[in-house]
Amino acid sequence: MSDNTFGQLFRVTTWGESHGPAIGCVVDGMPPRIPVNEEEIQKFLDKRKPGQSRFTTQRKEPDQVKILSGVFEGLTTGTPICLMIENTDQRSKDYGDIKDKYRPGHADYTYMEKYGIRDYRGGGRSSARETASRVAAGALARKVLGMGVRIKGALVQVGEHEVNRDNWDWDQVDQNPFWCPDAEMVPVWEKYLDEIRKDGSSIGAVIEVRAQGVQTGLGAPVYGKLDSDLAQAMMTINAVKGVEIGEGMNAARLSGEQNADEMYIDESGRPNFRTNHAGGILGGISTGREIVVRFAVKPTSSILTPRATIDKHGEETEIITKGRHDPCVGIRAVPVGEAMMACVLADHLMRHRAQCG
Amino acid sequence: MSDNTFGQLFRVTTWGESHGPAIGCVVDGMPPRIPVNEEEIQKFLDKRKPGQSRFTTQRKEPDQVKILSGVFEGLTTGTPICLMIENTDQRSKDYGDIKDKYRPGHADYTYMEKYGIRDYRGGGRSSARETASRVAAGALARKVLGMGVRIKGALVQVGEHEVNRDNWDWDQVDQNPFWCPDAEMVPVWEKYLDEIRKDGSSIGAVIEVRAQGVQTGLGAPVYGKLDSDLAQAMMTINAVKGVEIGEGMNAARLSGEQNADEMYIDESGRPNFRTNHAGGILGGISTGREIVVRFAVKPTSSILTPRATIDKHGEETEIITKGRHDPCVGIRAVPVGEAMMACVLADHLMRHRAQCG
Amino acid sequence: MSDNTFGQLFRVTTWGESHGPAIGCVVDGMPPRIPVNEEEIQKFLDKRKPGQSRFTTQRKEPDQVKILSGVFEGLTTGTPICLMIENTDQRSKDYGDIKDKYRPGHADYTYMEKYGIRDYRGGGRSSARETASRVAAGALARKVLGMGVRIKGALVQVGEHEVNRDNWDWDQVDQNPFWCPDAEMVPVWEKYLDEIRKDGSSIGAVIEVRAQGVQTGLGAPVYGKLDSDLAQAMMTINAVKGVEIGEGMNAARLSGEQNADEMYIDESGRPNFRTNHAGGILGGISTGREIVVRFAVKPTSSILTPRATIDKHGEETEIITKGRHDPCVGIRAVPVGEAMMACVLADHLMRHRAQCG
Amino acid sequence: MSDNTFGQLFRVTTWGESHGPAIGCVVDGMPPRIPVNEEEIQKFLDKRKPGQSRFTTQRKEPDQVKILSGVFEGLTTGTPICLMIENTDQRSKDYGDIKDKYRPGHADYTYMEKYGIRDYRGGGRSSARETASRVAAGALARKVLGMGVRIKGALVQVGEHEVNRDNWDWDQVDQNPFWCPDAEMVPVWEKYLDEIRKDGSSIGAVIEVRAQGVQTGLGAPVYGKLDSDLAQAMMTINAVKGVEIGEGMNAARLSGEQNADEMYIDESGRPNFRTNHAGGILGGISTGREIVVRFAVKPTSSILTPRATIDKHGEETEIITKGRHDPCVGIRAVPVGEAMMACVLADHLMRHRAQCG
């Protein structure tokens, strides 16, 4: 996989910077004769779109997607699909501070050390804008998986505040600005994030993405594990620092008796598991149970409190990141996590077909 | 990356089953003229070797490595290096139960669903024996990185018992059967695991692997992130359910002020960070600070308590996994985690050279 | 390499159909801080542009390239470079015949058999228009190689008429519509192709591409041979049926005495070869001598003579391919061959750096 | 594809040098539940085995293959298959001349320039012995293709002497030491090669490989063309300098009328082609007609006539290559060409399944 391509058979190559003329992706490997149109893709982009509530960046972007290739008379042709999203709100402002100073917690310093050059405008390639391309690709991946596979994400933790899983209600998720599945937690987060926003501070979060209806047998032993590809996928999302499958880090606290998912034959006469500590994956291969992935997003370090840093001349200095403020970048990571789940599953579905027919 | 190959430029392809004639790997992309001999590789294999204490499986394997190609007169030639480890202790016993029943928490069921066939002897390809090949490859990866890069792993949690980081002492790690860096924790784990062993139970664990001396600039934005490749690498290790970089899942609880690693110019006149919440990686690229990865290993479900399961005929039944018992598989994952870290870093070092010279 | 990506480290992914809104490519792996602008790329696109003489298709396309990403303030940033060329002359005509009938010698039938759908407008993805993206990528590849490497192509045979190598003059190549290096051959081809054009017929051709100044050591043994990648590269160009390195097919007629390139120490004190039967490559690795590749392009079967064929309903019928006529598609393959040579060399230069530093 | 791996989904990684302990390959991606045993693989290795007639090298190698993994109870398991062939006849002689001098026409000089080291014993990695691994892998590839696909190769030209295609008889091919399909040509080649052998000279040859029964639709447009992968595959065989598909280089001499393969509906009611100038591939995709590939093998430069060369100290000198002599290396390339054809087709069959189901 090259630095900007994701997947082996369902291959997504993204391109574009935050303040260039456009961003986009090329999806190669898409099966033929699948109905695809811009509206369907747009639906998912709109979920991720910035400026939808006071809790996310105020950048105004229509994020209008254009299909440039690979679709003919409403059907995929099996040739590469290029999707383009033009950048419109690139406030041609003075980047003064950001231009010369390295923002702590950002890629500014490491980019400069690696490439000796960086597009400092809005973070360039490391901007979360790149994830719009992923969401567009994810919409195509869902088409490959078909209606039988349902992928849904939710925000389950903001700072110290975790949702109560007994209150979990998928219908809630689309009815609040946080993708929160726990109605009781919504007002708590609202109050909490308003304070953080007023302080010009920021906070981390945990996203959970689940996939139902995934057939048994996707993934492979050793280096083609479904869970290792999911871990990689989620870790490629900006600001992610941890990934968990099923019990995740908590598995360290469990005994073999507690952790083993016992099997039985269910009413439909099919093999089933009494529990799902495994998160739907055993030995790197899907079990047929719900696939459960969680990932933690760190707080953005674009805050109003001055932080000590250095500039490109090697001088010590201070920085305050002004401009559009994002108190909890984790919120907008939910649709991105869903998209990555879809891409990984589509890729593995095709890989499984290739070897096991 | 194919299902059994890891890495892009430093490419490791492993092969072999637990009870076949041999296991091994082919390392392709190894730079030329590097001194390599079997003794150096053996040193690392001996660390991982089973049966070294009562806390790990009693399978007796010398794990003697043979270099079959790619080394001439003690130096690498730039051609593929094939390493082979013959299986010796493959007790040709009656596999009765395991042959027909699916062990809960194992890959038995998913393998059968995917491939319609499985080598049930000792787990076949999903056996932890495969990791011996990784350790051998890791020894070569360390050679690519050179003496300046120091990679070391430790066991930091067993069940509920976490090490006290104030007691962290790298010298301790090689002086106890747990790779434990906290001398005070050793007797605690000893007592705890003896009980688990007597009960025929098992417990999970957390491993931490660190790399010092890694240059700034390894890794790439978006899909070539150093941390996403590390997450994938660790998640390919048997039984791993969670991976963390730096603050990991805890990043969700932090504010921007707490999490941002402030920069300064250190005494040597070089840019440096006051803290390392990032775990040595920003925007997917190494910062020059210590790289810190943690991963959680679930408890093996090979336990003496009977578990409900089904057999290959679709009948409900029970299983007790007899034979060699491994109370805490996490212990032997430490040298494997080190090896994966070495492979990922070697691969990224070569990728960095290719693009940035 | 996926179906629409070429190269391992210098990776070119092309997208777009003949009659879609645009075509283009994403170049991933481009080293940073290289000066790049649209004018330089355009220079090469103009060489390939259709409708420049009566001997090539009359389709009118400005082939104006736009850089959408990866270049900042005139320098490459190391992030993917997306190049887009909008389609302008897509005569919205009635495709009647081509819509339902399979043109012999074209991909119409095989596309339909493979994908069950095809964009019949101008051949869709199989149109030679795709090669414009390659020429644009080739311009970037030349930048990676630097000024020291000179890549030049020429047309050396049209039908039975071969150039006289004693008359070879590189300066001639840009002074006639055929990229012909033999001034005496130009009028012969002119007369010959005028007749073919009047008859509504077509003819094959042979292109030769050479690279001077390539360092010794590019390429690798076995599956990474420089010549095998060149053969693949040229064979991906539309209508190519044969590829030769150095002596090519003629090597079968030579004896060991005739074919072996003897070595000596030249006046500069460097190792050199008295002859270059090998075409600059031995054991898959560049020798430092000029790299010489030839490939044969078949005549287009878009001719005015009716040919027997079938339609998509499985009925036998006849077809005459009207519309823009291309008597010798080989002519426009010259700049494409140069571009592919540049891409392969850039890729291998980066691969060599990665392993051998 | 890395330097020592061939194929995307049917992936063959070969390893080993001429005079190391063993050579072999790892075949990854093999579909499960396919009956495989060493005898079947051995059958193909025996065809390629050296020393079978006075016209090929006299090195004595049993080339006994061992299956080390991936096969359980006679069936493939879907895990990587490692095949090993031990080297037995590695005459531990004094390599004097070859050790320090670069043989013209061999990879000695280029290896040294690239890697700064080489295993000079028998050519090390560049020895034709590596092709034994390919033949073994090819035997597995044939299993993937099934009985319906028949792959057969023949020697069609030795020096100036070409077979008469009117005499083509596949049954002849296995009845002479040349894989010659023309009974009348056998005595001619015999006499011709005896002279060459007596003179200690060598000569080039052309091999033709055909595949019957290949379904329509394998391959893909642009960079996944079946013919470009075949060209690459054949060009990776030692000493190959040219590759042709169907009409090959001769396509340059044809008119559109001559070259276009007209279509019709055959007696079975299926679409068919009256001719097969295309060699079974249109637009990179198989047509269902016989696939025809030819490649030219240069004469070995290991000859008894002294040739001018240089040594590793940069001194001009002369060399005579003594030891086992191979008057026409092209002969033993026939089974290798068959194997590469099988591997490419198996890979594309799996790629087709993945995308088009």
PDB file of N, CA and C in Angstrom, chain A residues 245-282:
ATOM      1  N   ILE A 245     -10.621  -3.685  19.402  1.00  0.00           N
ATOM      2  CA  ILE A 245     -11.571  -4.604  18.782  1.00  0.00           C
ATOM      3  C   ILE A 245     -12.256  -5.358  19.922  1.00  0.00           C
ATOM      4  N   GLY A 246     -13.581  -5.391  19.919  1.00  0.00           N
ATOM      5  CA  GLY A 246     -14.296  -6.101  20.986  1.00  0.00           C
ATOM      6  C   GLY A 246     -13.878  -5.594  22.351  1.00  0.00           C
ATOM      7  N   GLU A 247     -13.387  -6.476  23.210  1.00  0.00           N
ATOM      8  CA  GLU A 247     -12.998  -6.077  24.572  1.00  0.00           C
ATOM      9  C   GLU A 247     -11.848  -5.082  24.582  1.00  0.00           C
ATOM     10  N   GLY A 248     -11.065  -5.050  23.518  1.00  0.00           N
ATOM     11  CA  GLY A 248      -9.969  -4.090  23.430  1.00  0.00           C
ATOM     12  C   GLY A 248      -8.974  -4.225  24.566  1.00  0.00           C
ATOM     13  N   MET A 249      -8.488  -3.087  25.069  1.00  0.00           N
ATOM     14  CA  MET A 249      -7.467  -3.084  26.124  1.00  0.00           C
ATOM     15  C   MET A 249      -7.970  -3.811  27.372  1.00  0.00           C
ATOM     16  N   ASN A 250      -9.265  -3.830  27.555  1.00  0.00           N
ATOM     17  CA  ASN A 250      -9.843  -4.468  28.733  1.00  0.00           C
ATOM     18  C   ASN A 250      -9.619  -5.985  28.749  1.00  0.00           C
ATOM     19  N   ALA A 251      -9.319  -6.549  27.562  1.00  0.00           N
ATOM     20  CA  ALA A 251      -9.092  -8.000  27.477  1.00  0.00           C
ATOM     21  C   ALA A 251      -7.970  -8.428  28.424  1.00  0.00           C
ATOM     22  N   ALA A 252      -7.063  -7.479  28.738  1.00  0.00           N
ATOM     23  CA  ALA A 252      -5.944  -7.799  29.626  1.00  0.00           C
ATOM     24  C   ALA A 252      -6.423  -8.159  31.029  1.00  0.00           C
ATOM     25  N   ARG A 253      -7.631  -7.676  31.381  1.00  0.00           N
ATOM     26  CA  ARG A 253      -8.136  -7.876  32.749  1.00  0.00           C
ATOM     27  C   ARG A 253      -8.980  -9.144  32.873  1.00  0.00           C
ATOM     28  N   LEU A 254      -9.236  -9.793  31.750  1.00  0.00           N
ATOM     29  CA  LEU A 254     -10.169 -10.921  31.771  1.00  0.00           C
ATOM     30  C   LEU A 254      -9.466 -12.273  31.894  1.00  0.00           C
ATOM     31  N   SER A 255     -10.223 -13.232  32.426  1.00  0.00           N
ATOM     32  CA  SER A 255      -9.731 -14.615  32.491  1.00  0.00           C
ATOM     33  C   SER A 255     -10.264 -15.361  31.267  1.00  0.00           C
ATOM     34  N   GLY A 256      -9.664 -16.502  30.987  1.00  0.00           N
ATOM     35  CA  GLY A 256     -10.108 -17.302  29.855  1.00  0.00           C
ATOM     36  C   GLY A 256     -11.574 -17.661  29.937  1.00  0.00           C
ATOM     37  N   GLU A 257     -12.038 -17.900  31.154  1.00  0.00           N
ATOM     38  CA  GLU A 257     -13.453 -18.244  31.330  1.00  0.00           C
ATOM     39  C   GLU A 257     -14.342 -17.064  30.936  1.00  0.00           C
ATOM     40  N   GLN A 258     -13.920 -15.864  31.357  1.00  0.00           N
ATOM     41  CA  GLN A 258     -14.731 -14.678  31.085  1.00  0.00           C
ATOM     42  C   GLN A 258     -14.727 -14.305  29.603  1.00  0.00           C
ATOM     43  N   ASN A 259     -13.581 -14.494  28.965  1.00  0.00           N
ATOM     44  CA  ASN A 259     -13.399 -13.951  27.622  1.00  0.00           C
ATOM     45  C   ASN A 259     -13.885 -14.849  26.490  1.00  0.00           C
ATOM     46  N   ALA A 260     -13.843 -16.172  26.738  1.00  0.00           N
ATOM     47  CA  ALA A 260     -14.208 -17.096  25.654  1.00  0.00           C
ATOM     48  C   ALA A 260     -15.689 -16.958  25.305  1.00  0.00           C
ATOM     49  N   ASP A 261     -16.001 -16.733  24.055  1.00  0.00           N
ATOM     50  CA  ASP A 261     -17.398 -16.642  23.615  1.00  0.00           C
ATOM     51  C   ASP A 261     -17.892 -18.054  23.308  1.00  0.00           C
ATOM     52  N   GLU A 262     -18.739 -18.569  24.194  1.00  0.00           N
ATOM     53  CA  GLU A 262     -19.244 -19.928  24.005  1.00  0.00           C
ATOM     54  C   GLU A 262     -20.145 -20.001  22.780  1.00  0.00           C
ATOM     55  N   MET A 263     -20.139 -21.164  22.135  1.00  0.00           N
ATOM     56  CA  MET A 263     -20.926 -21.354  20.914  1.00  0.00           C
ATOM     57  C   MET A 263     -22.142 -22.225  21.166  1.00  0.00           C
ATOM     58  N   TYR A 264     -23.149 -22.032  20.334  1.00  0.00           N
ATOM     59  CA  TYR A 264     -24.351 -22.867  20.408  1.00  0.00           C
ATOM     60  C   TYR A 264     -25.027 -22.850  19.046  1.00  0.00           C
ATOM     61  N   ILE A 265     -26.024 -23.668  18.883  1.00  0.00           N
ATOM     62  CA  ILE A 265     -26.810 -23.663  17.645  1.00  0.00           C
ATOM     63  C   ILE A 265     -28.084 -22.875  17.919  1.00  0.00           C
ATOM     64  N   ASP A 266     -28.267 -21.763  17.199  1.00  0.00           N
ATOM     65  CA  ASP A 266     -29.412 -20.906  17.518  1.00  0.00           C
ATOM     66  C   ASP A 266     -30.706 -21.422  16.874  1.00  0.00           C
ATOM     67  N   GLU A 267     -31.797 -20.731  17.176  1.00  0.00           N
ATOM     68  CA  GLU A 267     -33.120 -21.188  16.725  1.00  0.00           C
ATOM     69  C   GLU A 267     -33.152 -21.392  15.207  1.00  0.00           C
ATOM     70  N   SER A 268     -32.382 -20.595  14.500  1.00  0.00           N
ATOM     71  CA  SER A 268     -32.381 -20.744  13.037  1.00  0.00           C
ATOM     72  C   SER A 268     -31.530 -21.950  12.622  1.00  0.00           C
ATOM     73  N   GLY A 269     -31.001 -22.654  13.639  1.00  0.00           N
ATOM     74  CA  GLY A 269     -30.203 -23.839  13.322  1.00  0.00           C
ATOM     75  C   GLY A 269     -28.786 -23.512  12.889  1.00  0.00           C
ATOM     76  N   ARG A 270     -28.402 -22.248  13.041  1.00  0.00           N
ATOM     77  CA  ARG A 270     -27.049 -21.854  12.641  1.00  0.00           C
ATOM     78  C   ARG A 270     -26.138 -21.713  13.855  1.00  0.00           C
ATOM     79  N   PRO A 271     -24.829 -21.936  13.641  1.00  0.00           N
ATOM     80  CA  PRO A 271     -23.872 -21.741  14.736  1.00  0.00           C
ATOM     81  C   PRO A 271     -23.922 -20.288  15.203  1.00  0.00           C
ATOM     82  N   ASN A 272     -23.809 -20.093  16.518  1.00  0.00           N
ATOM     83  CA  ASN A 272     -23.854 -18.737  17.025  1.00  0.00           C
ATOM     84  C   ASN A 272     -23.010 -18.646  18.302  1.00  0.00           C
ATOM     85  N   PHE A 273     -22.802 -17.436  18.776  1.00  0.00           N
ATOM     86  CA  PHE A 273     -21.997 -17.222  19.972  1.00  0.00           C
ATOM     87  C   PHE A 273     -22.865 -16.594  21.049  1.00  0.00           C
ATOM     88  N   ARG A 274     -22.714 -17.052  22.298  1.00  0.00           N
ATOM     89  CA  ARG A 274     -23.537 -16.522  23.390  1.00  0.00           C
ATOM     90  C   ARG A 274     -23.117 -15.102  23.739  1.00  0.00           C
ATOM     91  N   THR A 275     -21.853 -14.805  23.551  1.00  0.00           N
ATOM     92  CA  THR A 275     -21.332 -13.465  23.834  1.00  0.00           C
ATOM     93  C   THR A 275     -20.472 -13.024  22.652  1.00  0.00           C
ATOM     94  N   ASN A 276     -19.994 -11.786  22.702  1.00  0.00           N
ATOM     95  CA  ASN A 276     -19.184 -11.278  21.600  1.00  0.00           C
ATOM     96  C   ASN A 276     -17.999 -10.463  22.115  1.00  0.00           C
ATOM     97  N   HIS A 277     -17.290 -11.037  23.086  1.00  0.00           N
ATOM     98  CA  HIS A 277     -16.078 -10.364  23.582  1.00  0.00           C
ATOM     99  C   HIS A 277     -15.092 -10.145  22.445  1.00  0.00           C
ATOM    100  N   ALA A 278     -15.142 -11.049  21.473  1.00  0.00           N
ATOM    101  CA  ALA A 278     -14.177 -11.003  20.366  1.00  0.00           C
ATOM    102  C   ALA A 278     -14.443  -9.842  19.416  1.00  0.00           C
ATOM    103  N   GLY A 279     -15.624  -9.214  19.543  1.00  0.00           N
ATOM    104  CA  GLY A 279     -15.938  -8.128  18.618  1.00  0.00           C
ATOM    105  C   GLY A 279     -16.120  -8.616  17.196  1.00  0.00           C
ATOM    106  N   GLY A 280     -16.563  -9.861  17.062  1.00  0.00           N
ATOM    107  CA  GLY A 280     -16.910 -10.372  15.730  1.00  0.00           C
ATOM    108  C   GLY A 280     -15.750 -10.887  14.901  1.00  0.00           C
ATOM    109  N   ILE A 281     -14.578 -11.029  15.526  1.00  0.00           N
ATOM    110  CA  ILE A 281     -13.398 -11.493  14.779  1.00  0.00           C
ATOM    111  C   ILE A 281     -12.603 -12.492  15.618  1.00  0.00           C
ATOM    112  N   LEU A 282     -12.342 -13.656  15.066  1.00  0.00           N
ATOM    113  CA  LEU A 282     -11.513 -14.670  15.732  1.00  0.00           C
ATOM    114  C   LEU A 282     -10.407 -15.111  14.780  1.00  0.00           C
TER     115      LEU A 282
END
